[in-house]
Tab-separated table of C-alpha atoms in Angstrom:
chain	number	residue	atom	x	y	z
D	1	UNK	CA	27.740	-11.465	-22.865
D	2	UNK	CA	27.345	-13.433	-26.176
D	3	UNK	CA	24.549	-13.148	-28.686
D	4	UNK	CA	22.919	-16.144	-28.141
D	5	UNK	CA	22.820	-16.137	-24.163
D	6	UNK	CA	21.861	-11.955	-23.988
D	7	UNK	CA	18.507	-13.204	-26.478
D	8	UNK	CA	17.972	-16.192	-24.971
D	9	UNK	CA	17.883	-14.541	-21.709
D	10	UNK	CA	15.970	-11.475	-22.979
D	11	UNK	CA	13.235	-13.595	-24.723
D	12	UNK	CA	12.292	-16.002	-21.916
D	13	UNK	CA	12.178	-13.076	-19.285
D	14	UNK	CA	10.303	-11.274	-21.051
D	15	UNK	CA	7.419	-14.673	-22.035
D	16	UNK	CA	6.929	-14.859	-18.187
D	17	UNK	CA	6.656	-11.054	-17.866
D	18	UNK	CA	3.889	-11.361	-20.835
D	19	UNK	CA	2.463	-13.841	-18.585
D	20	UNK	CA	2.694	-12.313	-15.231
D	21	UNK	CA	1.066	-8.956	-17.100
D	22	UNK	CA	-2.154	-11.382	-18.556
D	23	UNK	CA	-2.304	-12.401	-14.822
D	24	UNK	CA	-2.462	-9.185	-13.302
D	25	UNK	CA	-5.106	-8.128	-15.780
D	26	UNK	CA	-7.175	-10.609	-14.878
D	27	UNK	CA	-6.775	-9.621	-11.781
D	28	UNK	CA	-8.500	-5.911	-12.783
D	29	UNK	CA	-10.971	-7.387	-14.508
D	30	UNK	CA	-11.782	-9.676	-11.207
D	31	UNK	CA	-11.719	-6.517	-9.132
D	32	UNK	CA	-13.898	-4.807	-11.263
D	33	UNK	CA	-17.111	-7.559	-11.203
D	34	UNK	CA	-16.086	-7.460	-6.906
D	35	UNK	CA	-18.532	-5.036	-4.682
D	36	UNK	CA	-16.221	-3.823	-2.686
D	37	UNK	CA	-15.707	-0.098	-3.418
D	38	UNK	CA	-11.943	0.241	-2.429
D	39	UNK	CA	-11.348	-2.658	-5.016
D	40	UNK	CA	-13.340	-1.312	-7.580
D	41	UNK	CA	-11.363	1.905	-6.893
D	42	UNK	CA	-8.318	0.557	-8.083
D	43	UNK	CA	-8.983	-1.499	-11.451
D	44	UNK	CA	-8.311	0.828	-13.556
D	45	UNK	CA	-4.566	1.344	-11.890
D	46	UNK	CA	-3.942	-2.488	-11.925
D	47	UNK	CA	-4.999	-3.053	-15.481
D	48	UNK	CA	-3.267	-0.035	-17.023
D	49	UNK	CA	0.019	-1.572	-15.280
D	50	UNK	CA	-0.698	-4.908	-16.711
D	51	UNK	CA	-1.331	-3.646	-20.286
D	52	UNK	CA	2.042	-2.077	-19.772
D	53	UNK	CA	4.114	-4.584	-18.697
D	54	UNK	CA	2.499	-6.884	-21.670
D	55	UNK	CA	3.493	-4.476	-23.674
D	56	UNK	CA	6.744	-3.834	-22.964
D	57	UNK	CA	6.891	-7.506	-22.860
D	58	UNK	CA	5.672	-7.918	-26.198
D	59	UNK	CA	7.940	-6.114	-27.318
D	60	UNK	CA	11.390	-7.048	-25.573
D	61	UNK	CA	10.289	-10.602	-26.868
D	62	UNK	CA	10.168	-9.922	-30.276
D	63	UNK	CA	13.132	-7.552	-30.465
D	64	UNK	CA	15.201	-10.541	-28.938
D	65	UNK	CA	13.321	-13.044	-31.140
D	66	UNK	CA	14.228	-11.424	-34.135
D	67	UNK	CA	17.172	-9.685	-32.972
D	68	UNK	CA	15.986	-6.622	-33.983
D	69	UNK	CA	17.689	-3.597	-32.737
D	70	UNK	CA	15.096	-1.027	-33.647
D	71	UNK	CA	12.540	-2.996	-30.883
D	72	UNK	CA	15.093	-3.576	-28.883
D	73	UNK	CA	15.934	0.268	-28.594
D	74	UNK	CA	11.881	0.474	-27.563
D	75	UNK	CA	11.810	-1.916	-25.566
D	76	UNK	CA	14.974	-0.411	-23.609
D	77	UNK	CA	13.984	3.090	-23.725
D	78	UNK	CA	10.058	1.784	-22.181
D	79	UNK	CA	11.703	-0.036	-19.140
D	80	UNK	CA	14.290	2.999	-18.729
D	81	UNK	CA	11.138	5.242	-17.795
D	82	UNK	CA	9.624	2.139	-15.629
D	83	UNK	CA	13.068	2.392	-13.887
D	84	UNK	CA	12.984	5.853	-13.563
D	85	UNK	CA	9.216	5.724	-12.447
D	86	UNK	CA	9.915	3.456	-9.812
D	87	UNK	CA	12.789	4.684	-8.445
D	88	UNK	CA	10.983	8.518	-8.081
D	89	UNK	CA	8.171	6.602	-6.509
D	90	UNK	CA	10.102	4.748	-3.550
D	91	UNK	CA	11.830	7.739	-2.783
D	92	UNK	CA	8.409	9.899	-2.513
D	93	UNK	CA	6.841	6.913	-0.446
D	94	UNK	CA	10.261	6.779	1.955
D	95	UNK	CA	9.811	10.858	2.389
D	96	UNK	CA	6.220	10.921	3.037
D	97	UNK	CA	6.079	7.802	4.982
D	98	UNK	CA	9.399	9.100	7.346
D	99	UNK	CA	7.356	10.473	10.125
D	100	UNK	CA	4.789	9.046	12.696
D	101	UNK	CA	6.450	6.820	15.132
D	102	UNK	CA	3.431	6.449	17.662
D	103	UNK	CA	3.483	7.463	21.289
D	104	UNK	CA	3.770	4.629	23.808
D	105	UNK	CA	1.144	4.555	27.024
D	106	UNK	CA	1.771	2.939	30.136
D	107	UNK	CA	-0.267	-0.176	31.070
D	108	UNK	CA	-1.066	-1.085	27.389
D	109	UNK	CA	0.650	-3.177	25.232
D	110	UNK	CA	0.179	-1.369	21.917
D	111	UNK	CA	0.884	2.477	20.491
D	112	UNK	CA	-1.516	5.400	20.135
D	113	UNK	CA	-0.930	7.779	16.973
D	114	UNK	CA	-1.493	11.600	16.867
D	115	UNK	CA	-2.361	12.633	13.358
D	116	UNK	CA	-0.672	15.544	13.978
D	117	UNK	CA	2.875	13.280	14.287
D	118	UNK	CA	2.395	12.791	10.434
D	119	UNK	CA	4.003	14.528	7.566
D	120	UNK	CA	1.438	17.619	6.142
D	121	UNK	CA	0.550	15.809	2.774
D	122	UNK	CA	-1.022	12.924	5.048
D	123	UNK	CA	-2.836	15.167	7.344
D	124	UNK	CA	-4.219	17.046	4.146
D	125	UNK	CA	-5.449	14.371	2.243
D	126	UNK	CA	-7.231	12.893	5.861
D	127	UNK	CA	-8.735	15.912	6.684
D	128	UNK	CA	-10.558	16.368	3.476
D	129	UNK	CA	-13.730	14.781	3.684
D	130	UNK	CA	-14.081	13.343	0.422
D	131	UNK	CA	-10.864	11.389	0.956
D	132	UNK	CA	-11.691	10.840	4.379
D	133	UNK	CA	-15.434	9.062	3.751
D	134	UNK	CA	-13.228	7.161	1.005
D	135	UNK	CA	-10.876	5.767	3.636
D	136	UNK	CA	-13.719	4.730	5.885
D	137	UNK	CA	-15.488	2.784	3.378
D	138	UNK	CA	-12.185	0.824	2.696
D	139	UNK	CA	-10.595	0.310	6.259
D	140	UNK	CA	-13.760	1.000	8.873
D	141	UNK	CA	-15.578	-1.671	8.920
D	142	UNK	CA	-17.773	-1.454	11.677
D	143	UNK	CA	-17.220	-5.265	12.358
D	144	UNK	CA	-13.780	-4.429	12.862
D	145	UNK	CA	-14.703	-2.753	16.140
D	146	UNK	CA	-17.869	-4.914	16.791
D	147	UNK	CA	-15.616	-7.994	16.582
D	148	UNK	CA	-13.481	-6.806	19.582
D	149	UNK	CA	-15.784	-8.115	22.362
D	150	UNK	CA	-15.788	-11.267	20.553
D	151	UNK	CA	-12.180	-11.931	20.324
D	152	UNK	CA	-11.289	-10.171	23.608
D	153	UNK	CA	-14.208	-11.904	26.006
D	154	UNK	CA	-12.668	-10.385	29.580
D	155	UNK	CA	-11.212	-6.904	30.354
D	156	UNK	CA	-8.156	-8.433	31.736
D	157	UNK	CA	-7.648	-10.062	27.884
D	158	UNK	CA	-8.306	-6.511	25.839
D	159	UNK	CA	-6.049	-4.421	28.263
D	160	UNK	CA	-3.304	-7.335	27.612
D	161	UNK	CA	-4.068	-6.822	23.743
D	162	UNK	CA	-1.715	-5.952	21.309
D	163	UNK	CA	-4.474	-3.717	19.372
D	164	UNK	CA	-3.510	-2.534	15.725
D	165	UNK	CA	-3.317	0.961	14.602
D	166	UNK	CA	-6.868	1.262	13.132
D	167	UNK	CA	-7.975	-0.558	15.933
D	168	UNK	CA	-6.421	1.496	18.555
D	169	UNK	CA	-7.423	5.021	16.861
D	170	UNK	CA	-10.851	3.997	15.574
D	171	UNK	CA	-12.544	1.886	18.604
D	172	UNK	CA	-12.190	2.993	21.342
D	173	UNK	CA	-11.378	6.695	23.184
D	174	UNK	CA	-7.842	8.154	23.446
D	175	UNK	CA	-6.301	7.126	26.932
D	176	UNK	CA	-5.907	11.138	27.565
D	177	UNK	CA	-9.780	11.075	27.554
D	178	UNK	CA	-9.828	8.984	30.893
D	179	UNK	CA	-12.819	7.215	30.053
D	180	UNK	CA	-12.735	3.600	31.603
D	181	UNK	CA	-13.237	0.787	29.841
D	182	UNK	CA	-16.168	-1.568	30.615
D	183	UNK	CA	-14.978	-4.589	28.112
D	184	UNK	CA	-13.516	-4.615	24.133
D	185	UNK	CA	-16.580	-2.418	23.180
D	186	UNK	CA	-17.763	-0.220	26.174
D	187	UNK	CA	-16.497	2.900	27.875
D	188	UNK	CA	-18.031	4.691	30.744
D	189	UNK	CA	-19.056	7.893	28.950
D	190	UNK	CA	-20.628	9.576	32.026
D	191	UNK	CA	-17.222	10.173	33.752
D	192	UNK	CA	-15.496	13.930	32.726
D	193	UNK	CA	-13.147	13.678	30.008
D	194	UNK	CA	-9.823	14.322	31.789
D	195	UNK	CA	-8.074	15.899	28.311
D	196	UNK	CA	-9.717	18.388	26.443
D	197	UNK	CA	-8.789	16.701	23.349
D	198	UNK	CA	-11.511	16.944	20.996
D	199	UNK	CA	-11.486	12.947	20.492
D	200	UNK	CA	-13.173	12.718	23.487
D	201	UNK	CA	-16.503	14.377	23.017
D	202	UNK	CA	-16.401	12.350	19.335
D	203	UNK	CA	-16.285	9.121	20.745
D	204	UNK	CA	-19.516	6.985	21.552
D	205	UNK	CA	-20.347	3.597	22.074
D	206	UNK	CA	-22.219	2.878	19.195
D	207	UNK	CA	-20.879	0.241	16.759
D	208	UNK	CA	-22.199	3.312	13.776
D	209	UNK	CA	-19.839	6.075	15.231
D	210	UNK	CA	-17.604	4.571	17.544
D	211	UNK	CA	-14.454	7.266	16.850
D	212	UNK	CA	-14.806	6.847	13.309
D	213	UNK	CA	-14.325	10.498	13.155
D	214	UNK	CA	-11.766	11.057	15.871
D	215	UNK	CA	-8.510	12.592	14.336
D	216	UNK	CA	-6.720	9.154	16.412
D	217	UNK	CA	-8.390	7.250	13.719
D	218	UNK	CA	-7.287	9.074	10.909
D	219	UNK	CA	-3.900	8.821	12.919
D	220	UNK	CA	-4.279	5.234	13.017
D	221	UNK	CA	-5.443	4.905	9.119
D	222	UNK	CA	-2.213	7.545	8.550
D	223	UNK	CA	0.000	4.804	10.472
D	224	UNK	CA	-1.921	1.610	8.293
D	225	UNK	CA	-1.130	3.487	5.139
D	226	UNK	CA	2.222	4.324	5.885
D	227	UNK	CA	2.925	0.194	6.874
D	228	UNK	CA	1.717	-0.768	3.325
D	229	UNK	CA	3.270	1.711	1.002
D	230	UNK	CA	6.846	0.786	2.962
D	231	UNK	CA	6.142	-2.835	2.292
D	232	UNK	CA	5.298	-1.323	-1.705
D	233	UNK	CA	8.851	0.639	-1.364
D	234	UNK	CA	10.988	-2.196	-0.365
D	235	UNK	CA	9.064	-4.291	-2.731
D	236	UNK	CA	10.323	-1.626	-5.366
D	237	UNK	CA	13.467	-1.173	-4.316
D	238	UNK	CA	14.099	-5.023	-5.497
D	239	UNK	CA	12.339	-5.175	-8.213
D	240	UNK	CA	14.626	-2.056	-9.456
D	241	UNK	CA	17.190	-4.232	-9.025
D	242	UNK	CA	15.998	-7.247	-10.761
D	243	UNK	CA	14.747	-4.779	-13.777
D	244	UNK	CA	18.219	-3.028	-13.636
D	245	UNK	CA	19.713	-6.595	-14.035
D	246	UNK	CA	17.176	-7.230	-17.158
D	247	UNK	CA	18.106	-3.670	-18.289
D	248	UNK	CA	22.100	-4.754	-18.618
D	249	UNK	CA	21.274	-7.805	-20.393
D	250	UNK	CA	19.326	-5.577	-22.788
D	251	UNK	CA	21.656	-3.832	-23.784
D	252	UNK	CA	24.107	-6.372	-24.758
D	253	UNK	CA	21.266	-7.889	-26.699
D	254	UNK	CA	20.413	-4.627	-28.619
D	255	UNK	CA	24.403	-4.441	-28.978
D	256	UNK	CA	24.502	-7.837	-30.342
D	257	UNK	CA	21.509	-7.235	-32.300
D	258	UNK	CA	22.954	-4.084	-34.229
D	259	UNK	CA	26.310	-5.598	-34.161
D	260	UNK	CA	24.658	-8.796	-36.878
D	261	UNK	CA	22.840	-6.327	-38.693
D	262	UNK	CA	26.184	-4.346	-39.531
D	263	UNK	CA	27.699	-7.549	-40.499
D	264	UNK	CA	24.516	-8.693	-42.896
């Protein structure tokens, strides 16, 4: 690749990166002034990224600017690590996210999730209850399970449901438990639990407990989790790519860089 094309190529990938990183960054800052607690949570996380990619942005634009080798060394060396970084993160996210398939139930139209089908570092981190009071304040909100009877008016319409994994874990009993169902948001507590599965003394009716702290729901967080951080790892898996591509032109810019300052 010539001179001119590598540092042409180099310096205008890297001006959008610089302005891709100012976005995300406002983005933290945003998070941080919201009152949601999960978002707060991560602001920190999304503005240290942010200042990183500016930086290594800032810096693979003026190396290719100025065609100067010793940034452009930096600058290759910085998005080596963010290469290797990613890559050690997708494969940690495929291995911890490989397990947990669901179980399927006759008569309903959706799976039920045992957390016990999950890999150990998941059922860890839900059972402690830091982590686990955490989780709830992010993905149990009690109008998720209020909001059932509302969208599902008849029994006929919730048992034809296709109910997601929080939903299916968190409101409403295991279908071991026996209990049946009244409509969206009412079970018939007074029958005998058929499975001695601990879920089933958990559960109540009330919109405050519902099976908030059934180990189906930290099952069906588990499952949630593990949906998003795949989306994250094939998300990752092209942007290594597309960085890898940026990477190659990198070099022959540094290259071409040390190659002029030889010759001057």
């Amino acid at each position: 690749m010539s001179t001119g094309t590598s540092t042409f190529v180099i310096r205008w990938v890297n001006f959008l990166t610089m302005l891709v990183a100012v976005a995300v960054i406002g983005y933290g800052i945003w998070m941080s002034s919201h009152h949601d607690g999960c978002r707060k949570s991560l602001t920190l996380p999304v503005m240290a990224l942010g200042s990183v990619i500016f930086l290594i942005s800032v810096i693979g634009f003026l190396g290719a600017a100025k065609n100067n080798s010793i940034l452009l060394w930096m600058y290759l060396v910085m998005l080596c690590l963010v290469l290797v970084g990613i890559l050690i993160f997708t494969v940690l996210v495929f291995m911890i996210t490989n397990n947990g398939s669901g179980h399927t139930v006759a008569g309903l139209r959706y799976k039920e999730y045992q957390l016990q089908d999950h890999g150990s570092w998941f059922v860890k981190k839900l059972n402690n209850t830091h982590n686990w009071k955490h989780l709830q304040s992010c993905f149990l909100k009690i109008e998720a399970c209020s909001n059932m009877s509302k969208r599902y008016k008849t029994l006929k319409q919730y048992k034809l449901a296709r109910l997601t994994p929080i939903e299916a874990g968190c409101c409403r009993p295991p279908s071991e438990c026996g209990y049946p169902a009244v409509n969206a948001s009412y079970y018939d507590l007074s029958f005998h639990p058929v499975s001695s599965n601990n879920d089933c003394k958990l559960y109540k009716n009330s919109k405050a407990i519902k099976c908030y702290n059934c180990d189906s729901c930290k099952a069906g967080v588990a499952e949630y989790i593990k949906t998003e951080w795949r989306v994250v790892a094939i998300f990752n898996v092209i942007l290594f790519v597309i960085l890898s591509m940026i990477y190659f032109v990198g070099c022959c810019a540094r290259r071409n860089a040390a190659r002029l300052h030889l010759k001057s």
